[in-house]
Coordinates of C-alpha atoms in Angstrom, one line a residue:
M1 CA -0.5 -0.2 0.1
V2 CA 3.2 2.1 0.5
I3 CA 4.5 1.6 -3.1
A4 CA 1.1 2.3 -4.4
Y5 CA 0.6 5.9 -2.6
W6 CA 4.0 6.6 -3.3
I7 CA 3.9 6.0 -7.2
V8 CA -0.3 8.2 -6.8
A9 CA 2.4 10.7 -4.4
G10 CA 3.9 11.1 -6.7
L11 CA 2.7 12.0 -9.7
L12 CA -0.3 14.1 -8.6
A13 CA 3.6 15.8 -7.6
V14 CA 4.6 16.3 -11.4
L15 CA 1.2 17.2 -12.6
Y16 CA 1.3 19.5 -9.7
L17 CA 4.2 21.3 -9.7
Y18 CA 3.5 21.7 -13.9
S19 CA 0.7 23.2 -13.6
G20 CA 0.6 24.9 -10.1
G21 CA 4.5 26.4 -11.5
T22 CA 3.0 27.5 -14.4
K23 CA 0.0 29.6 -12.8
L24 CA 2.4 31.3 -10.4
V25 CA 5.6 32.5 -13.1
R26 CA 3.8 32.8 -16.4
S27 CA 1.2 36.2 -18.5
A28 CA -2.4 35.9 -18.1
E29 CA -0.6 36.2 -22.2
Q30 CA 1.3 33.0 -21.9
L31 CA -1.2 30.9 -20.4
R32 CA -4.1 31.8 -22.1
P33 CA -2.7 28.9 -25.2
M34 CA -3.1 26.3 -23.2
M35 CA -5.8 27.5 -20.3
A36 CA -8.4 29.5 -22.4
W37 CA -10.3 30.8 -19.2
V38 CA -7.9 32.7 -18.0
D39 CA -9.6 35.7 -18.8
T40 CA -12.5 34.6 -16.8
M41 CA -11.3 35.6 -14.3
P42 CA -8.3 37.8 -12.3
L43 CA -4.6 36.8 -12.1
S44 CA -4.8 36.5 -8.8
A45 CA -7.3 33.8 -8.8
V46 CA -5.2 32.7 -11.4
R47 CA -1.9 32.1 -8.6
V48 CA -3.7 31.8 -5.8
V49 CA -5.3 28.7 -7.2
G50 CA -1.4 27.8 -8.6
A51 CA -0.1 28.5 -5.4
L52 CA -2.6 25.9 -3.5
E53 CA -2.1 23.4 -6.3
I54 CA 2.0 23.5 -5.0
L55 CA 0.5 23.6 -1.8
G56 CA -1.0 20.6 -1.8
V57 CA 2.1 18.8 -4.0
V58 CA 4.8 20.1 -0.5
G59 CA 1.4 18.3 1.7
L60 CA 0.9 15.1 -0.3
I61 CA 4.7 14.3 -0.5
L62 CA 6.5 16.5 3.0
P63 CA 4.8 14.9 6.2
P64 CA 5.2 11.4 5.5
L65 CA 8.5 12.1 4.0
V66 CA 9.5 12.8 7.4
G67 CA 6.9 11.5 9.5
V68 CA 6.1 14.5 11.0
L69 CA 2.1 15.9 10.6
T70 CA 0.8 13.0 8.6
W71 CA -2.6 14.5 9.3
L72 CA -1.5 17.2 7.0
T73 CA -0.9 14.9 4.3
V74 CA -5.3 14.3 4.2
A75 CA -5.9 18.0 4.1
A76 CA -3.2 18.2 1.4
A77 CA -5.8 14.8 -0.8
V78 CA -8.8 16.7 0.1
G79 CA -7.6 21.0 -0.5
L80 CA -6.7 19.1 -3.5
V81 CA -10.1 17.3 -4.3
L82 CA -11.2 20.7 -4.8
V83 CA -9.4 22.1 -6.8
Q84 CA -10.3 19.5 -9.5
V85 CA -14.0 20.3 -7.8
G86 CA -13.5 24.0 -8.3
G87 CA -11.9 23.2 -12.5
I88 CA -14.4 21.1 -13.4
T89 CA -17.4 24.2 -12.5
V90 CA -15.2 26.8 -14.7
H91 CA -15.1 23.7 -18.0
L92 CA -18.8 23.0 -16.7
R93 CA -19.8 27.0 -16.6
R94 CA -17.6 26.8 -19.9
G95 CA -19.5 25.0 -21.6
E96 CA -15.9 23.1 -22.1
V97 CA -16.8 19.0 -22.1
R98 CA -14.7 17.6 -23.9
V99 CA -11.6 19.2 -21.2
L100 CA -12.8 18.3 -18.9
G101 CA -10.9 14.4 -18.8
L102 CA -7.7 15.1 -16.9
N103 CA -9.4 17.3 -14.7
V104 CA -11.8 14.6 -13.7
V105 CA -8.5 11.4 -13.9
L106 CA -7.4 14.5 -11.1
L107 CA -9.3 14.7 -8.7
V108 CA -9.8 10.5 -8.7
L109 CA -5.9 9.9 -7.8
A110 CA -6.5 12.7 -4.8
A111 CA -8.9 11.0 -3.8
I112 CA -7.8 7.4 -4.6
E113 CA -5.2 9.8 -1.8
V114 CA -7.9 10.9 1.6

């Protein structure tokens, strides 16, 4: 079970580090080609989502790695589930049904970590 946790946590970490890091450092113009929804939100909200994704990764990896405050891992996984619920909501409101696949997969993987 421990191996399965680390495989899923590693996969989530790679995806969320890229996604969150991109949202934190790129401008709206740079994000627009890959994330059309940034036009419907203030850039500060996009940055908050990016920061939450990075914090989720830290919460998934660091506590079990050092064996301290391991309950934060569950909180981080729940937070990442909520990020995906928000993402799915935004895509549904915009009528972007075709892009929901990745959101659903990430939601399921984060839910497995809970």
